[in-house]
PDB file of C-alpha atoms in Angstrom:
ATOM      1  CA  UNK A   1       0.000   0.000   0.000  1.00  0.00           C
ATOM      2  CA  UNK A   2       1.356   3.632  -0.866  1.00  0.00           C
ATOM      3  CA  UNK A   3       2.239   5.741   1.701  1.00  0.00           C
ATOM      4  CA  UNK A   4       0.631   8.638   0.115  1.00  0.00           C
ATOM      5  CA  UNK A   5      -2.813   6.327   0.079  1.00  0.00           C
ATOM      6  CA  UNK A   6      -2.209   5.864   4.148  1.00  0.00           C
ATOM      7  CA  UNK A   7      -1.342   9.307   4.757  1.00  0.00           C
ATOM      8  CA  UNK A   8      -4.211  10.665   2.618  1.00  0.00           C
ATOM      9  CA  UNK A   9      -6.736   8.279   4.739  1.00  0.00           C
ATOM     10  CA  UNK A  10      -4.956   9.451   8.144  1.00  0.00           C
ATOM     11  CA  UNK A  11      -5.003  12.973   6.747  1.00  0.00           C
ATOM     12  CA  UNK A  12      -8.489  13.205   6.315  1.00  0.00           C
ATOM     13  CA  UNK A  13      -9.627  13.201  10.151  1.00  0.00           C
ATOM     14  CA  UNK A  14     -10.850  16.497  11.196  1.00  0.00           C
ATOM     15  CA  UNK A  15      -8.304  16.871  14.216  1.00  0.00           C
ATOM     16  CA  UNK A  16      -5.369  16.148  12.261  1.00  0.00           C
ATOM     17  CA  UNK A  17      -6.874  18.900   9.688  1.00  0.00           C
ATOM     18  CA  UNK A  18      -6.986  21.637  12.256  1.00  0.00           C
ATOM     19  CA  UNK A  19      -3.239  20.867  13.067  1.00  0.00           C
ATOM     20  CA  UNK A  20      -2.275  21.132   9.721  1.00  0.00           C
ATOM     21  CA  UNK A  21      -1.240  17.777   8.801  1.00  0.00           C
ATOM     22  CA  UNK A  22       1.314  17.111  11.387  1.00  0.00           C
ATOM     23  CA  UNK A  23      -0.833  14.852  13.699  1.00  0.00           C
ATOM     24  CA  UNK A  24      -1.120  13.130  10.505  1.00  0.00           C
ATOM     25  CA  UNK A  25       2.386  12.148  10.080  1.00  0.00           C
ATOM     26  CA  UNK A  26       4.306   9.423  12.115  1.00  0.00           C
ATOM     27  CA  UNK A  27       7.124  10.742  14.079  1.00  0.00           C
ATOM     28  CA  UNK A  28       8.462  10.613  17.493  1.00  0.00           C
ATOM     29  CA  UNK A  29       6.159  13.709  18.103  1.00  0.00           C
ATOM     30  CA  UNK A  30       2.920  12.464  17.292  1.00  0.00           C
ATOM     31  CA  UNK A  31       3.632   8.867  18.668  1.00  0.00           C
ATOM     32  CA  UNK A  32       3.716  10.531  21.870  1.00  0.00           C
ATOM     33  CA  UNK A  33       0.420  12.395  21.442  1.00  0.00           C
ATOM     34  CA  UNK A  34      -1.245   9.484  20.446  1.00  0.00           C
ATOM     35  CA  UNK A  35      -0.090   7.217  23.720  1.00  0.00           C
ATOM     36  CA  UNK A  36      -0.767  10.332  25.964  1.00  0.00           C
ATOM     37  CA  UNK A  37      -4.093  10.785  24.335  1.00  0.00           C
ATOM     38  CA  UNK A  38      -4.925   6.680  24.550  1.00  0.00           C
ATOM     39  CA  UNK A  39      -3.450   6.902  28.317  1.00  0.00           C
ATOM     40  CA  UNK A  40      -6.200  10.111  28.662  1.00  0.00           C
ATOM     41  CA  UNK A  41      -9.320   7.927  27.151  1.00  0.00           C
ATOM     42  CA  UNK A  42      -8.779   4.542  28.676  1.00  0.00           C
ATOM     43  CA  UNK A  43      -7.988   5.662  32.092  1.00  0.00           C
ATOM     44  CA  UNK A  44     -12.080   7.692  31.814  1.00  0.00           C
ATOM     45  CA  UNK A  45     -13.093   4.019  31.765  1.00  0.00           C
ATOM     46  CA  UNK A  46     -10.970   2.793  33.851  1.00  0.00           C
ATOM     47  CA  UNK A  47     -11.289   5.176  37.012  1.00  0.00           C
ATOM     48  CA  UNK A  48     -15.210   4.816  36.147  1.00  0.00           C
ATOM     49  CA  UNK A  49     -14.996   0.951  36.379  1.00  0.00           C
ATOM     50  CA  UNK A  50     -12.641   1.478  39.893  1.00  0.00           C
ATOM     51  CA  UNK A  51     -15.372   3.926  41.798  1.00  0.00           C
ATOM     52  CA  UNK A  52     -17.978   1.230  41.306  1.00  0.00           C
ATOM     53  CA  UNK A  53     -15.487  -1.733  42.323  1.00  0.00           C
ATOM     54  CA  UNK A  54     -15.275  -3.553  39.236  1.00  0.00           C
ATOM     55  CA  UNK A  55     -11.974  -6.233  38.947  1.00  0.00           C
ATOM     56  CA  UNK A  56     -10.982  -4.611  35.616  1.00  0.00           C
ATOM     57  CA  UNK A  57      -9.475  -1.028  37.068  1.00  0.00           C
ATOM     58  CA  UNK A  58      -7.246   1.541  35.914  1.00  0.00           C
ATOM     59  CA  UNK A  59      -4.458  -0.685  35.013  1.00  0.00           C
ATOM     60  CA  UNK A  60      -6.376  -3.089  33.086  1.00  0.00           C
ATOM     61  CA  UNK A  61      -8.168  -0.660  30.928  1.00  0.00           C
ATOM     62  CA  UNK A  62      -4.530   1.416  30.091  1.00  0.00           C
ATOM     63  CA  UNK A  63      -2.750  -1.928  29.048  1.00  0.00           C
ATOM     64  CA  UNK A  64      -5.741  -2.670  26.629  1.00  0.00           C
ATOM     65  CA  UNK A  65      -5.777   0.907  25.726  1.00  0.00           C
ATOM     66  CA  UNK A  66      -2.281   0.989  24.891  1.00  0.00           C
ATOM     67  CA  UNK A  67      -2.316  -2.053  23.329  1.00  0.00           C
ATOM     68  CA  UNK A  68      -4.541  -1.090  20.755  1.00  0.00           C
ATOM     69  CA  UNK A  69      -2.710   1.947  20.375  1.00  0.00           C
ATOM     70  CA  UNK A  70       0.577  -0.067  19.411  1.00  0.00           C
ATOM     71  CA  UNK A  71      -1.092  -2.297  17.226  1.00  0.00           C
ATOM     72  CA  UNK A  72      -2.425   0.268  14.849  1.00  0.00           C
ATOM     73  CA  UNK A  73       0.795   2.337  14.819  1.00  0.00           C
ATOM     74  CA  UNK A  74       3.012  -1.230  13.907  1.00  0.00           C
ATOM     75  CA  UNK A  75      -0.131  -1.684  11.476  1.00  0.00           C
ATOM     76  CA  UNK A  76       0.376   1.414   9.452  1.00  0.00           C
ATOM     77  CA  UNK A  77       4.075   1.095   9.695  1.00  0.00           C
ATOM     78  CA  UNK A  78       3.816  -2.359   7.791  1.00  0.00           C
ATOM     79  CA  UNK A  79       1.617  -0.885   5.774  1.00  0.00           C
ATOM     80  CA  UNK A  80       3.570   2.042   4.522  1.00  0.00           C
ATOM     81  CA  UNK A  81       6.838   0.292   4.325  1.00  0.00           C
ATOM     82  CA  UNK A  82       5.978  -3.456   3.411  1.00  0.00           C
ATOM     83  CA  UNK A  83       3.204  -2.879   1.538  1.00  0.00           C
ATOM     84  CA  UNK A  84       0.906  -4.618   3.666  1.00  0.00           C
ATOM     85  CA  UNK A  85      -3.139  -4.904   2.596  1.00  0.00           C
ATOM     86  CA  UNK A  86      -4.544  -6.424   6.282  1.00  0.00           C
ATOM     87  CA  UNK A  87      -3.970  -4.879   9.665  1.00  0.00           C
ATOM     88  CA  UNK A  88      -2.866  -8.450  11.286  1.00  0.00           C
ATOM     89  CA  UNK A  89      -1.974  -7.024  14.475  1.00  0.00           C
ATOM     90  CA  UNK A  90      -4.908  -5.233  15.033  1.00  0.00           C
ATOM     91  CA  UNK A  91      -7.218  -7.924  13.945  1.00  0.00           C
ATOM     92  CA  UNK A  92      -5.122 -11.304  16.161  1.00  0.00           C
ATOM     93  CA  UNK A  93      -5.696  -8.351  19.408  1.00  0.00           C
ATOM     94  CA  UNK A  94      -9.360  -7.764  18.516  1.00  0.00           C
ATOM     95  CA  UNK A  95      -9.316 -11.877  19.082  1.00  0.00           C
ATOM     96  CA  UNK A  96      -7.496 -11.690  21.872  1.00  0.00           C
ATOM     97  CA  UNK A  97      -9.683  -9.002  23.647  1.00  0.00           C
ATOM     98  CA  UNK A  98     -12.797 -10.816  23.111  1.00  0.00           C
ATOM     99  CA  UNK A  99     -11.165 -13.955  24.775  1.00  0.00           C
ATOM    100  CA  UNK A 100      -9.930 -11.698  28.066  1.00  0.00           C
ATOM    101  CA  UNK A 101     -13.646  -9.664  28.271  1.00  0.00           C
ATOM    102  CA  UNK A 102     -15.052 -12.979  28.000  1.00  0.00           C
ATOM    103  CA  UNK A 103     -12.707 -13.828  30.939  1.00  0.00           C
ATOM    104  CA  UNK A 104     -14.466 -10.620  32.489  1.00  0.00           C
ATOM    105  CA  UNK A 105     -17.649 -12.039  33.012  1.00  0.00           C
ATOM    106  CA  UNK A 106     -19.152 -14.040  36.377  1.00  0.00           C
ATOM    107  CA  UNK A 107     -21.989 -16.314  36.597  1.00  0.00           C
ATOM    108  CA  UNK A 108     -23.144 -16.428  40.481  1.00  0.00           C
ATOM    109  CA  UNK A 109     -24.332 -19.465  42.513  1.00  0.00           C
ATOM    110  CA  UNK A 110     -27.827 -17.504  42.218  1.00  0.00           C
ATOM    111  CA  UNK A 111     -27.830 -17.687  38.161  1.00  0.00           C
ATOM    112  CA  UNK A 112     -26.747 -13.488  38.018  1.00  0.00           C
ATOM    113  CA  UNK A 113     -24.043 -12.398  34.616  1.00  0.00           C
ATOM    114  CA  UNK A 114     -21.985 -10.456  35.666  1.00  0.00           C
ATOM    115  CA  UNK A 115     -19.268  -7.749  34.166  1.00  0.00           C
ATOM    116  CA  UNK A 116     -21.091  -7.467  30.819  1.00  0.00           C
ATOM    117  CA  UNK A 117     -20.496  -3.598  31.081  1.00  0.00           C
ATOM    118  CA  UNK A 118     -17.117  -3.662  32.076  1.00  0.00           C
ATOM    119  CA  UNK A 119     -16.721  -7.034  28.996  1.00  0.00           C
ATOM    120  CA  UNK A 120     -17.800  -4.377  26.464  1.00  0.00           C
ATOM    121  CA  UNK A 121     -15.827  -1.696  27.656  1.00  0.00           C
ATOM    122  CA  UNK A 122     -12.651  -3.449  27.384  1.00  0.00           C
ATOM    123  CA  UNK A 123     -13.788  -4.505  23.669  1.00  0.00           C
ATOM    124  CA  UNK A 124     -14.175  -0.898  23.112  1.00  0.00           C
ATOM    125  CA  UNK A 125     -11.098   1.162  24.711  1.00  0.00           C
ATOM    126  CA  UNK A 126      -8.865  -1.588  22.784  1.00  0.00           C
ATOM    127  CA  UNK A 127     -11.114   0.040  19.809  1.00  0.00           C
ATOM    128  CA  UNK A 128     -10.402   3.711  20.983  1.00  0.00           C
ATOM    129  CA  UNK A 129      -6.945   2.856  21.361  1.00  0.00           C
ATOM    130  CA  UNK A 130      -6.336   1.537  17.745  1.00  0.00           C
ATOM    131  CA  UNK A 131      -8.009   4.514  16.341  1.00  0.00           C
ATOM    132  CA  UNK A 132      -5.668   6.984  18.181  1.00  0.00           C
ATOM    133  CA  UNK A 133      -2.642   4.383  17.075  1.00  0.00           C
ATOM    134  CA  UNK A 134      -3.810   4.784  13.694  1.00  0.00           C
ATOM    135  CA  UNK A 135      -4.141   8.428  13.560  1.00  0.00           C
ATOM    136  CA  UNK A 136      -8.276   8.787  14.135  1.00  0.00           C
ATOM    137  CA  UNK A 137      -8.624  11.297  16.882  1.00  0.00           C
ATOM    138  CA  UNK A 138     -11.898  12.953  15.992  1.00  0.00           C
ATOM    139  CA  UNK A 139     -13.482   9.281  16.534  1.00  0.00           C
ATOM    140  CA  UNK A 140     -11.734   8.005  19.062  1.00  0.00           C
ATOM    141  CA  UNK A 141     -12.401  11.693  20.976  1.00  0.00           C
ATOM    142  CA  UNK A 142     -16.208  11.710  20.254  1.00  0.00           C
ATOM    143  CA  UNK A 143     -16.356   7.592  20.868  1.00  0.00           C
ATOM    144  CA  UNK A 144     -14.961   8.298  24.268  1.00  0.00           C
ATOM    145  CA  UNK A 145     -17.627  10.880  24.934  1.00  0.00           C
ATOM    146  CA  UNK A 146     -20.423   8.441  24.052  1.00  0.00           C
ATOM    147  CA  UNK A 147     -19.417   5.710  25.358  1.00  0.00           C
ATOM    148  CA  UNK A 148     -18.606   7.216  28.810  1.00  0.00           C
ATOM    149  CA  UNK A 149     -21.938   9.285  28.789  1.00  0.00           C
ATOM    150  CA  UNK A 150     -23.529   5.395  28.186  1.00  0.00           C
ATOM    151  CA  UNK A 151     -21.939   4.128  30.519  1.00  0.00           C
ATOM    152  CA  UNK A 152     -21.833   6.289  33.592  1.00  0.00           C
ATOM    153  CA  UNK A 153     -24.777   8.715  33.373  1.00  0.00           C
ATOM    154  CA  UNK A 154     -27.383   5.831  31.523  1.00  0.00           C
ATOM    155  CA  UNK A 155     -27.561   3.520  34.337  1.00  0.00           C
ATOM    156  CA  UNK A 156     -30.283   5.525  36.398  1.00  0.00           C
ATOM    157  CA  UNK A 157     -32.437   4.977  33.451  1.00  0.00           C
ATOM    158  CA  UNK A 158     -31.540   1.347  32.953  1.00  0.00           C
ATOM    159  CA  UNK A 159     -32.984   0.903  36.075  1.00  0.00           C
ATOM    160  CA  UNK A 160     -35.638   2.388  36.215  1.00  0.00           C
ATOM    161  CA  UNK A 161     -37.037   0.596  32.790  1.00  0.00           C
ATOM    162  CA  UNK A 162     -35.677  -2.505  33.916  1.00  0.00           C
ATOM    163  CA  UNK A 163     -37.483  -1.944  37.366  1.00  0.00           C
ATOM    164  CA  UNK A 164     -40.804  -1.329  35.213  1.00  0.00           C
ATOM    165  CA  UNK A 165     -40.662  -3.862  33.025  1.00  0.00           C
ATOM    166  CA  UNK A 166     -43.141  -6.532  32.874  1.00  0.00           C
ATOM    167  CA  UNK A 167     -40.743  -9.291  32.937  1.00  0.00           C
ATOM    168  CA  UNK A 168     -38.307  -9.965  35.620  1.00  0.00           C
ATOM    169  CA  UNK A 169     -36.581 -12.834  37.477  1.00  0.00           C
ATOM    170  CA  UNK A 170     -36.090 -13.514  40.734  1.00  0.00           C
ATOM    171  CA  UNK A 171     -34.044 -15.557  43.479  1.00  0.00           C
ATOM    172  CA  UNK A 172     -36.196 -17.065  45.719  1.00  0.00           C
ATOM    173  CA  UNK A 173     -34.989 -18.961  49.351  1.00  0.00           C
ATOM    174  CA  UNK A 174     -37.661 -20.664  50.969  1.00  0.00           C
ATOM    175  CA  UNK A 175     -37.758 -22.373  54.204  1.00  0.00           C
ATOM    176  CA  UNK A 176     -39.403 -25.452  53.185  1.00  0.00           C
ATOM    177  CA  UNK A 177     -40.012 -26.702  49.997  1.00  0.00           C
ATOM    178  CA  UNK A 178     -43.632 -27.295  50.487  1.00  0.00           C
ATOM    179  CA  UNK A 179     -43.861 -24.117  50.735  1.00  0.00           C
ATOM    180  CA  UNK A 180     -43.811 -23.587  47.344  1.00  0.00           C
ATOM    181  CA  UNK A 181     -47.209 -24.168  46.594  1.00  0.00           C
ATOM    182  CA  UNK A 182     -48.499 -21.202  48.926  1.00  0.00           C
ATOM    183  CA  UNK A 183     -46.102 -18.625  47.540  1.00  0.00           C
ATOM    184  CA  UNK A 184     -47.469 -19.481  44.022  1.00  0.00           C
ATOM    185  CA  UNK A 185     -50.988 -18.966  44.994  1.00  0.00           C
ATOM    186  CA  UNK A 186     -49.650 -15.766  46.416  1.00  0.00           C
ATOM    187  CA  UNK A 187     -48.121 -14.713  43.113  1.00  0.00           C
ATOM    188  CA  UNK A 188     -50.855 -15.300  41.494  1.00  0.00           C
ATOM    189  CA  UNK A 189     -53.285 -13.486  43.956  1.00  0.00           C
ATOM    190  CA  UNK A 190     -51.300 -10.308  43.219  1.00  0.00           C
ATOM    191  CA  UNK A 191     -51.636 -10.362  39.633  1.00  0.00           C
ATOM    192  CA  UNK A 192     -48.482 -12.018  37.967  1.00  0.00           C
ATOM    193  CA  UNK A 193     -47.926 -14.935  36.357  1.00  0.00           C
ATOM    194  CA  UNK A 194     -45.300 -17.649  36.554  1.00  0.00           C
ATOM    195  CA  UNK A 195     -43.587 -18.163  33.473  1.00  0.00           C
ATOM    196  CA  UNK A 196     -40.329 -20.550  34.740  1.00  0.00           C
ATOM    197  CA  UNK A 197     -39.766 -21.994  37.763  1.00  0.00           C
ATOM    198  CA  UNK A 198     -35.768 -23.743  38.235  1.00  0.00           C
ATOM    199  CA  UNK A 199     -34.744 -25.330  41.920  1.00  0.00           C
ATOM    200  CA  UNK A 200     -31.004 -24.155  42.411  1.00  0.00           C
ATOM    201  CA  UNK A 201     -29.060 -27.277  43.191  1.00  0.00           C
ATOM    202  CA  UNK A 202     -26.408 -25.152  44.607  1.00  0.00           C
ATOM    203  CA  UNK A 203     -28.217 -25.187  47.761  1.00  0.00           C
ATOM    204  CA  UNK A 204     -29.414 -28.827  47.923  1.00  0.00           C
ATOM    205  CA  UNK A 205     -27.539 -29.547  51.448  1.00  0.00           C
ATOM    206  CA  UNK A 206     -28.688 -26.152  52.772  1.00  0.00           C
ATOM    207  CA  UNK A 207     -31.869 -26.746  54.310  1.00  0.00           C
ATOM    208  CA  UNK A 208     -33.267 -24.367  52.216  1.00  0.00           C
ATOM    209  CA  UNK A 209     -35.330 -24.713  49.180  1.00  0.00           C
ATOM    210  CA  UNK A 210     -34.055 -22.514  46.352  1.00  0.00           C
ATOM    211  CA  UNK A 211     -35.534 -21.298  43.066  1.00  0.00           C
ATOM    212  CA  UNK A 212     -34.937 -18.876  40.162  1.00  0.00           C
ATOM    213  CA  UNK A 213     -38.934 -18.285  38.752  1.00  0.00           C
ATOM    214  CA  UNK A 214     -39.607 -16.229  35.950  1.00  0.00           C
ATOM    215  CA  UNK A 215     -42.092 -14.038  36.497  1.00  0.00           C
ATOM    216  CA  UNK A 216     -44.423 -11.553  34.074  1.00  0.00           C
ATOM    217  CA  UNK A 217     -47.171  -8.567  35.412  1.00  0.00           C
ATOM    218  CA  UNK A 218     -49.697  -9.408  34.356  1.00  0.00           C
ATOM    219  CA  UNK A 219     -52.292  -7.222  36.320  1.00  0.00           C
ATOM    220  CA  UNK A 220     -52.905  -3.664  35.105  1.00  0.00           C
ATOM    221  CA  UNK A 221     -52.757  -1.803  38.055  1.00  0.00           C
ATOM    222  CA  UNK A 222     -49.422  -3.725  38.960  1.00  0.00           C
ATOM    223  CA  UNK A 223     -48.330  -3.126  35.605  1.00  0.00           C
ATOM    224  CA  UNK A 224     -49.172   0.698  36.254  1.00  0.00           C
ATOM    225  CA  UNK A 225     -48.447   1.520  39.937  1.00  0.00           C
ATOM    226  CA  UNK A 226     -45.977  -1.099  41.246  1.00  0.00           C
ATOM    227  CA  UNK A 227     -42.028  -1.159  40.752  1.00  0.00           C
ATOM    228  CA  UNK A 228     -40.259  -5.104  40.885  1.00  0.00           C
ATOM    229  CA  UNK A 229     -39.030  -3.385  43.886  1.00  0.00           C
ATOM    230  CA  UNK A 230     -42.300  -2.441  45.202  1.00  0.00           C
ATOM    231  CA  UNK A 231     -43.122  -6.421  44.491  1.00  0.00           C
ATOM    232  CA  UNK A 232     -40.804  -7.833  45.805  1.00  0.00           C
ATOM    233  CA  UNK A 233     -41.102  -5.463  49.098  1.00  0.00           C
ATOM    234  CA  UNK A 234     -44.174  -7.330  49.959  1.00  0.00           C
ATOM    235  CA  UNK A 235     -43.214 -10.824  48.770  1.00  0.00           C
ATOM    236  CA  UNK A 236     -40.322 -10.257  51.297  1.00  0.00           C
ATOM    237  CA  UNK A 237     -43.026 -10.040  54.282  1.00  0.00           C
ATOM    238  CA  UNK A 238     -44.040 -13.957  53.720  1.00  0.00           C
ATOM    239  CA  UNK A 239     -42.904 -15.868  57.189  1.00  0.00           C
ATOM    240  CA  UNK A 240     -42.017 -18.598  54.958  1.00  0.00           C
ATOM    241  CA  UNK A 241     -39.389 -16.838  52.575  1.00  0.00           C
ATOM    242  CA  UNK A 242     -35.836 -16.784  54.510  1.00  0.00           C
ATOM    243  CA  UNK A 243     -34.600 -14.304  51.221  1.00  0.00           C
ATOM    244  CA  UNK A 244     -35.702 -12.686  48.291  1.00  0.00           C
ATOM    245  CA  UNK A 245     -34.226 -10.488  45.136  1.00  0.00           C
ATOM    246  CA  UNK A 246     -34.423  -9.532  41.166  1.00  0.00           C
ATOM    247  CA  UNK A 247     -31.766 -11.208  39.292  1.00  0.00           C
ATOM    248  CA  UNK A 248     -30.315  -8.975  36.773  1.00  0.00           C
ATOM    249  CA  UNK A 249     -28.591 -10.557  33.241  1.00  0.00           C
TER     250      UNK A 249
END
């Protein structure tokens, strides 16, 4: 591939326009403002991720960051000076990404997925990283953005459609399995329907009996005036339910 077709491609971002082609070119200059910019983006995710405890931190979202980053730049270089037509690097670390957010993920004893936020995230700052490395800023900038506004400031409203929805799950711990049969009739009697019921064999030696149900609201005035919270509130009240909760997935 010509360099003059890379550099015309690089050339073309908006950013690198308004600098007047020098965050275009490939020097020791602009390396450095591309790892300081990737260091910038990924660590957004990565001290968002830390305040709300998540495994994958600060550290974990840089490496992928700069990862990405270094890919695209040995990318282009390949491409300008070997003439290469495919971005190997870039595309084996996309692989290799998907297999560590994957990794990222945890399935609880109570049937709950875990980390799928943080899983995507990774996928994307390695993303955000290989668009800086490959001389993208305006994208990479405005992805950032996006992606952090979805991610931070969008889960209040995630919540509060998931907490209206009409179909939910819960985990459900009662104190004898026979009582199983009365807290049915009680779901019903409130105006929801059962659509799954599973026994947790996690618990089998526990003394307890254990179920994921899946449940649907049937009931218009439920479906109108009561949260899953709300629900579950009074389902917690039953002397025969040791512990209640939604599961989320």
């Amino acid at each position: 591939m010509p360099i003059t077709f890379v550099s015309q491609i690089i050339a073309e971002d908006l950013i690198s326009k308004l600098s007047g082609g020098f965050l275009a070119d490939i020097n020791i200059w602009t390396i450095l403002i591309r790892v300081a910019l990737t260091i910038v983006c990924s660590s957004i995710f990565g001290i968002e991720r830390s305040n709300k405890r998540h495994t994958a931190g600060i550290r974990t979202f840089l490496i992928i960051g700069l990862s990405g980053a270094i890919a695209a730049l040995l990318d282009v270089f390949f491409m300008v000076n070997f003439e290469s037509i495919m971005p190997v690097i870039c595309a084996a670390l996309v692989i290799a990404i998907a297999i560590i957010s994957a990794n990222t993920l945890i399935y609880s004893s109570r049937n709950q997925i875990k980390g799928l936020t943080t899983s995507v995230a990774l996928w994307a700052t390695c993303f955000i990283g290989m668009s800086i490395g490959a001389g993208f800023y305006t994208i990479a900038l405005i992805s950032t953005f996006i992606i952090f506004v979805i991610i931070n400031m969008l889960s209040n409203l995630e919540a509060y459609l998931k907490d209206r929805s009409n179909h939910f799950e819960i985990h459900l711990e009662l104190k004898n399995k026979t009582d199983l049969q009365n807290f049915s009739k009680v779901i019903r009697e409130l105006g929801l329907h059962i659509d799954d019921i599973e026994s947790n064999p996690a618990y089998l030696n526990s003394g307890l009996s254990v179920y994921t149900i899946s449940l649907s609201v049937i009931s218009k005035e439920l479906k109108q005036y009561k949260t899953h919270t709300e629900i579950i509130e009074a389902l917690k009240s039953l002397d025969y339910v040791n512990f209640i909760e939604e599961l989320y997935k």
